[in-house]
XYZ file of N, CA, C and O in Angstrom:
460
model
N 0.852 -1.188 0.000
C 0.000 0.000 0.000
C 0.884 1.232 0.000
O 1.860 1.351 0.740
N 0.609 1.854 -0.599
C 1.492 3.503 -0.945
C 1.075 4.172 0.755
O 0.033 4.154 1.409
N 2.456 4.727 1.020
C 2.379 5.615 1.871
C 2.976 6.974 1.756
O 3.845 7.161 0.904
N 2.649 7.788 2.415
C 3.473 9.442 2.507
C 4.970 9.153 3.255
O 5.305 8.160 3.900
N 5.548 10.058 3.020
C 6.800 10.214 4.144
C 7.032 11.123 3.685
O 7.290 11.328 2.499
N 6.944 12.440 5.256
C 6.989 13.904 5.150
C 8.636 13.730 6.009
O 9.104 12.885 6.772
N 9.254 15.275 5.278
C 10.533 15.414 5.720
C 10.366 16.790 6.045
O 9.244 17.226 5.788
N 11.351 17.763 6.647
C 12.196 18.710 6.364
C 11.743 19.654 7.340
O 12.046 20.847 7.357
N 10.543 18.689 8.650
C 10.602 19.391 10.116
C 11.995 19.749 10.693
O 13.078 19.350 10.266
N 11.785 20.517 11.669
C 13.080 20.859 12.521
C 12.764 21.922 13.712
O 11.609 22.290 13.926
N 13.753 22.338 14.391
C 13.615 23.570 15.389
C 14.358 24.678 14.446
O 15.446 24.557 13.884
N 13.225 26.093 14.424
C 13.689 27.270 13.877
C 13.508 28.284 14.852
O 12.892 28.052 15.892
N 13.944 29.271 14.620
C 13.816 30.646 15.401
C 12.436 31.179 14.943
O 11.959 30.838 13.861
N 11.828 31.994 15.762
C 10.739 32.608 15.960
C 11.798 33.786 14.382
O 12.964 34.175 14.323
N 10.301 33.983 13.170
C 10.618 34.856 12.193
C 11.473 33.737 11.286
O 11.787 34.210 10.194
N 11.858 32.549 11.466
C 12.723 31.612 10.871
C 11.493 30.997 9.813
O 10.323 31.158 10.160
N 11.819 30.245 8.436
C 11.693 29.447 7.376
C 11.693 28.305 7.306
O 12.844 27.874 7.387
N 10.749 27.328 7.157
C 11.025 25.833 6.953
C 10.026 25.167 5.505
O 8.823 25.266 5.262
N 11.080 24.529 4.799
C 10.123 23.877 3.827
C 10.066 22.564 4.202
O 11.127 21.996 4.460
N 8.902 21.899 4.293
C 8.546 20.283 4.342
C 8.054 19.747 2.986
O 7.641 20.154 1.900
N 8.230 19.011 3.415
C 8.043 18.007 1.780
C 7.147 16.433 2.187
O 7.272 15.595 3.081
N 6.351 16.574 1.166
C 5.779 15.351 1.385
C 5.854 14.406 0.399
O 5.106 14.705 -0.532
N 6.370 13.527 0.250
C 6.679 12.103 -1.147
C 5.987 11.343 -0.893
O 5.715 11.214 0.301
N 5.424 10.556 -1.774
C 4.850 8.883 -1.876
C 6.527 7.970 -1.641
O 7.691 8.174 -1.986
N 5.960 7.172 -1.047
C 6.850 5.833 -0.698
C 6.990 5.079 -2.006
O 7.941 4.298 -2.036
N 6.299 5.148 -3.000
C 7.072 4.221 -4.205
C 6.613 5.711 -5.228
O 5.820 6.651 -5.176
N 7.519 5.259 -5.983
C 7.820 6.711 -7.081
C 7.527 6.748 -8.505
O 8.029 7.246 -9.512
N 6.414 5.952 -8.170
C 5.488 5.896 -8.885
C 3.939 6.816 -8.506
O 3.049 7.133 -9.295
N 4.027 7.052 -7.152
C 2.912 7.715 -6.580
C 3.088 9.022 -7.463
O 4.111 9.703 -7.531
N 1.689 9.274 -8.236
C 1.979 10.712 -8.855
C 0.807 11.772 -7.956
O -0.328 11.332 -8.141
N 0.806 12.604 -7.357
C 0.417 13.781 -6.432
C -0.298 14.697 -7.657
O -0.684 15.831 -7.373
N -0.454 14.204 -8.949
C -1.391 15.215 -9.846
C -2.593 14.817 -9.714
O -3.484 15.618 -9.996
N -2.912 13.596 -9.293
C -3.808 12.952 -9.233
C -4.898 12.702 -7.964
O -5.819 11.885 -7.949
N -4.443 13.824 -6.719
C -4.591 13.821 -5.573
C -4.823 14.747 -5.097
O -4.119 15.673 -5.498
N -5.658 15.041 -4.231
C -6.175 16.580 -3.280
C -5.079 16.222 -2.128
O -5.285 15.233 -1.425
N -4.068 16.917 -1.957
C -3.892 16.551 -0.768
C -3.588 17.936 -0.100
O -3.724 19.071 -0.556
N -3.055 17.421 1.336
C -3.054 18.216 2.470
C -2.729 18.235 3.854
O -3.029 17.448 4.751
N -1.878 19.564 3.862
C -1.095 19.168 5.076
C -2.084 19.753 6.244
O -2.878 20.690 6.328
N -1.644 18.766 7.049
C -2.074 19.361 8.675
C -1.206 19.795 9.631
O -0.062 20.077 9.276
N -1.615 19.938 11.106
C -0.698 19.949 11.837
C -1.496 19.779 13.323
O -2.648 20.209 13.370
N -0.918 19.168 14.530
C -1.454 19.145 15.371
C -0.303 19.317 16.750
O 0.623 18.508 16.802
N -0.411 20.303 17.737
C 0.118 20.453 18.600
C -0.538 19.659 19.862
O -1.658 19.147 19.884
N 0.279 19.675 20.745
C -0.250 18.854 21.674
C -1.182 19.791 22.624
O -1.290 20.998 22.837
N -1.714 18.753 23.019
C -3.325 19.233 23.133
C -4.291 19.945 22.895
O -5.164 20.415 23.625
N -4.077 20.013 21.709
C -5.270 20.567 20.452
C -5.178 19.945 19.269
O -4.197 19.545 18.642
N -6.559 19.910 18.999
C -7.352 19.415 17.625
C -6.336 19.992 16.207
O -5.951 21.051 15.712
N -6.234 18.534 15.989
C -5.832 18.798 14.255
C -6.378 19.661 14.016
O -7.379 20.093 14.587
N -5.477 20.354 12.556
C -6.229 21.353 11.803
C -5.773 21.288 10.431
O -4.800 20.566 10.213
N -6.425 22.056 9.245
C -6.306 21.715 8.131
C -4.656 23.013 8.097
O -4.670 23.640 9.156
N -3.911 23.277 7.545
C -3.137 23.888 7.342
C -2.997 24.585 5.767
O -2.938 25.798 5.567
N -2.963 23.581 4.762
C -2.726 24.019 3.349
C -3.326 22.654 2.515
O -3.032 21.481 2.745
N -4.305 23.203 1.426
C -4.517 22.122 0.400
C -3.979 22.320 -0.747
O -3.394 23.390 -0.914
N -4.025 21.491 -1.672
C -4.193 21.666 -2.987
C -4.533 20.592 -3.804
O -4.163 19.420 -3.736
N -5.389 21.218 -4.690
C -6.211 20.298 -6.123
C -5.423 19.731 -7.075
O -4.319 20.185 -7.375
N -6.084 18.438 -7.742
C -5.500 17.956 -8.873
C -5.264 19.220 -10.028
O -4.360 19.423 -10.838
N -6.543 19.970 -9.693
C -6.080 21.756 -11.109
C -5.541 22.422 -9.827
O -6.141 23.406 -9.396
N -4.691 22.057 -9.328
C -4.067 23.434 -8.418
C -4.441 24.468 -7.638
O -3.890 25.532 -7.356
N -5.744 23.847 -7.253
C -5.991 25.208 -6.653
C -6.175 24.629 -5.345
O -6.458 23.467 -5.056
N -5.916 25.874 -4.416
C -4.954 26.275 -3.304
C -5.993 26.776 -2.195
O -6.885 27.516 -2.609
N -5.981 26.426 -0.693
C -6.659 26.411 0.217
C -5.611 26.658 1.315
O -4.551 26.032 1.318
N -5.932 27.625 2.298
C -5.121 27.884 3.265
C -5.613 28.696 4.697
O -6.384 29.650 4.596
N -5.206 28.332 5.780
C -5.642 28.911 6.919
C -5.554 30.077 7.299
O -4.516 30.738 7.262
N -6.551 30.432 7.676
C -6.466 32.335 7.866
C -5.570 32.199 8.872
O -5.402 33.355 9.258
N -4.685 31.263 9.732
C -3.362 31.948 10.541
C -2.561 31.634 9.718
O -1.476 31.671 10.297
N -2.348 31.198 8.213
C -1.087 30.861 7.488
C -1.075 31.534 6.371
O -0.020 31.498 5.737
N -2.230 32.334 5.809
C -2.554 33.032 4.836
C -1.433 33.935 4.573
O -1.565 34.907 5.316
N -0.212 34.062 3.723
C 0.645 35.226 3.014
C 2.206 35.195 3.486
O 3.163 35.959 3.350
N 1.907 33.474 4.336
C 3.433 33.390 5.441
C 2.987 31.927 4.570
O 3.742 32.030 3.604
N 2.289 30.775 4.375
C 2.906 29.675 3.850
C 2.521 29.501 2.515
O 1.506 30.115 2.184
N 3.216 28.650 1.458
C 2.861 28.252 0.464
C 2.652 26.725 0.126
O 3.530 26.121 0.742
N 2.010 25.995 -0.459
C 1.706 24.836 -0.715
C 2.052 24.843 -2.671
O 1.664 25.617 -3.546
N 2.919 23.628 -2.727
C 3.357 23.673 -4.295
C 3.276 22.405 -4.102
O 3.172 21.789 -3.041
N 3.355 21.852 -5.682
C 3.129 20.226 -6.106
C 4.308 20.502 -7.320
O 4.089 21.541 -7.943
N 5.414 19.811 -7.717
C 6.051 18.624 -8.383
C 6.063 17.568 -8.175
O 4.993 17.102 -7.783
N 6.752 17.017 -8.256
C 7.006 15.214 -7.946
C 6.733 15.114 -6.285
O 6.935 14.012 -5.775
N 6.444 15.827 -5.728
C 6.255 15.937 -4.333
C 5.346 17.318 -4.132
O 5.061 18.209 -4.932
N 4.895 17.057 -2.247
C 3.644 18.170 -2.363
C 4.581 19.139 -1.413
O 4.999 18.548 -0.418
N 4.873 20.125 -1.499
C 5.945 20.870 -0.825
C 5.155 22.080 0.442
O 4.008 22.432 0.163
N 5.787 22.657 1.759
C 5.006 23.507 2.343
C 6.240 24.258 2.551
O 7.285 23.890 3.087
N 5.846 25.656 1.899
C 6.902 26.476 2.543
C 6.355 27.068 3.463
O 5.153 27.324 3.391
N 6.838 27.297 4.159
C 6.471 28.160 6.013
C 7.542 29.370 6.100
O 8.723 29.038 6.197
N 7.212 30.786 6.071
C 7.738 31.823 6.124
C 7.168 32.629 7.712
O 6.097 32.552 8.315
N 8.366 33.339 7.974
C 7.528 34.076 9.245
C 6.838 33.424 10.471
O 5.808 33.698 11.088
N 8.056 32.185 10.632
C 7.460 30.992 11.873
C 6.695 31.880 13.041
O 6.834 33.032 13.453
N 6.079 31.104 13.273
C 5.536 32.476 14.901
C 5.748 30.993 15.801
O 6.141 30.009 15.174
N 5.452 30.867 17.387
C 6.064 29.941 18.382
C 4.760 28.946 18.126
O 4.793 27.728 18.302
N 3.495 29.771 17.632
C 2.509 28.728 17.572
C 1.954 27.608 16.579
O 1.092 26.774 16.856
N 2.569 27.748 15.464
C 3.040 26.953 14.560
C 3.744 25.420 14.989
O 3.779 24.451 14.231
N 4.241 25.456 16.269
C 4.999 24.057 16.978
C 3.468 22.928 16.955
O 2.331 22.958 17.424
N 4.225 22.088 16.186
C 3.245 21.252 16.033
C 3.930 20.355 15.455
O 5.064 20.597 15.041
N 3.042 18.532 15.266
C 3.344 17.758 14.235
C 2.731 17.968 12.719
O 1.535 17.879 12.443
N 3.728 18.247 11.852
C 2.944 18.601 10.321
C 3.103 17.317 9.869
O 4.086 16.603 10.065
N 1.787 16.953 9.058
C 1.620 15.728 7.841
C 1.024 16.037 7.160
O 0.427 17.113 7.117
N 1.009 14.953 6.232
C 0.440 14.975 4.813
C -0.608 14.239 4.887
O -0.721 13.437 5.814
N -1.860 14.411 3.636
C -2.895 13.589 3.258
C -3.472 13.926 2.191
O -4.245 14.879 2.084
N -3.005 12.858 0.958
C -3.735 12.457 -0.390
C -4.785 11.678 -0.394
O -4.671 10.608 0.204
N -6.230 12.036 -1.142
C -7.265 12.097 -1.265
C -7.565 12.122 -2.826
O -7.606 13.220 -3.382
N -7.862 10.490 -3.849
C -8.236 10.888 -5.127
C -9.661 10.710 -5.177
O -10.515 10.577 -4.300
N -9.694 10.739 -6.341
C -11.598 11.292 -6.624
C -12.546 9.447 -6.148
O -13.722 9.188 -5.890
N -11.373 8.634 -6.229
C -11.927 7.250 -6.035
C -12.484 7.562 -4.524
O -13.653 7.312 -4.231
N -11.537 8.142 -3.565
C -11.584 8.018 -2.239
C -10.704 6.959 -1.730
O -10.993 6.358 -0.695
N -9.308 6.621 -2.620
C -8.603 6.755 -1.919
C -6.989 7.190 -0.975
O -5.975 7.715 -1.436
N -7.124 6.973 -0.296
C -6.735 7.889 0.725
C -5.720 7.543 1.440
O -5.953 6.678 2.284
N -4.402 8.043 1.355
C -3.148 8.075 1.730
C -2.605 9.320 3.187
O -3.209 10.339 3.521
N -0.941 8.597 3.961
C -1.086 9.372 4.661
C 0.448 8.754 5.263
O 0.986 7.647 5.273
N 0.810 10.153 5.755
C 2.361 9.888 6.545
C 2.214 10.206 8.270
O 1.303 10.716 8.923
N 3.401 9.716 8.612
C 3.724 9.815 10.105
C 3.812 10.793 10.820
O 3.526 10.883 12.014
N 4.498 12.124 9.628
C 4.497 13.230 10.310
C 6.089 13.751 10.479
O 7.061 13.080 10.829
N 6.043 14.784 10.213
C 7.401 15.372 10.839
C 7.197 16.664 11.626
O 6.598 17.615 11.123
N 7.744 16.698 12.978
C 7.917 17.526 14.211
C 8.742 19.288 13.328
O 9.650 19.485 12.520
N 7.772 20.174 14.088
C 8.236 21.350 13.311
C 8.323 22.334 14.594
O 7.174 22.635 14.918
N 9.280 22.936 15.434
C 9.132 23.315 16.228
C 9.914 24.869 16.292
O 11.001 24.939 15.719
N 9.436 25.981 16.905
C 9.533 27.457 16.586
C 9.603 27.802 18.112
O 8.746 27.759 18.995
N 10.873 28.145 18.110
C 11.326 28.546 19.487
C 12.923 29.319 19.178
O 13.896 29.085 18.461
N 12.494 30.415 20.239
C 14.614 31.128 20.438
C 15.046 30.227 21.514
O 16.198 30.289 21.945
């Protein structure tokens, strides 16, 4: 079964940059074909949607991430994060969604925003 595996969490400075990346596990998984979307969930609070995007590209984003992150698709579904703020510390993942319904998903990578 195809899975996600998100990379390119880390600890940044408050005002610091991080891009994550999300890949299919065999490379053959093509992401044109998929709504997907990252989340993120800090501890002790409810997941939340963070950034989507459509098989036509179009683009969905959280009014706390609106003009600070970007969501891009090549061979992978990419999140750039500009202008970290401390509340952003969370686990970010991925989730592909095709029109069949079905539905893919990674482990997560730790993204944490602290001086």
């Amino acid at each position: 079964q195809a899975r996600l595996m998100e990379s390119g969490g880390g600890l940044v400075q408050p005002g610091g940059s991080l891009r994550l990346a999300c890949a299919g596990s065999a490379s053959s998984f093509n992401f044109n074909f998929y709504t997907t979307t990252w989340y993120r969930q800090a501890i002790g609070k409810q997941r939340e949607l963070v950034a989507s995007i459509t098989p036509g590209g179009g683009t969905t984003y959280a009014a706390s991430v609106t003009g600070r992150f970007t969501i891009s698709r090549e061979n992978a579904v990419y999140l750039q994060m500009n202008d970290l703020k401390p509340d952003a510390t969370a686990v970010y993942s991925c989730d592909a969604e095709n029109l069949a319904g079905f539905n893919y998903w990674g482990q997560g990578t730790q993204v944490t925003v602290s001086s």
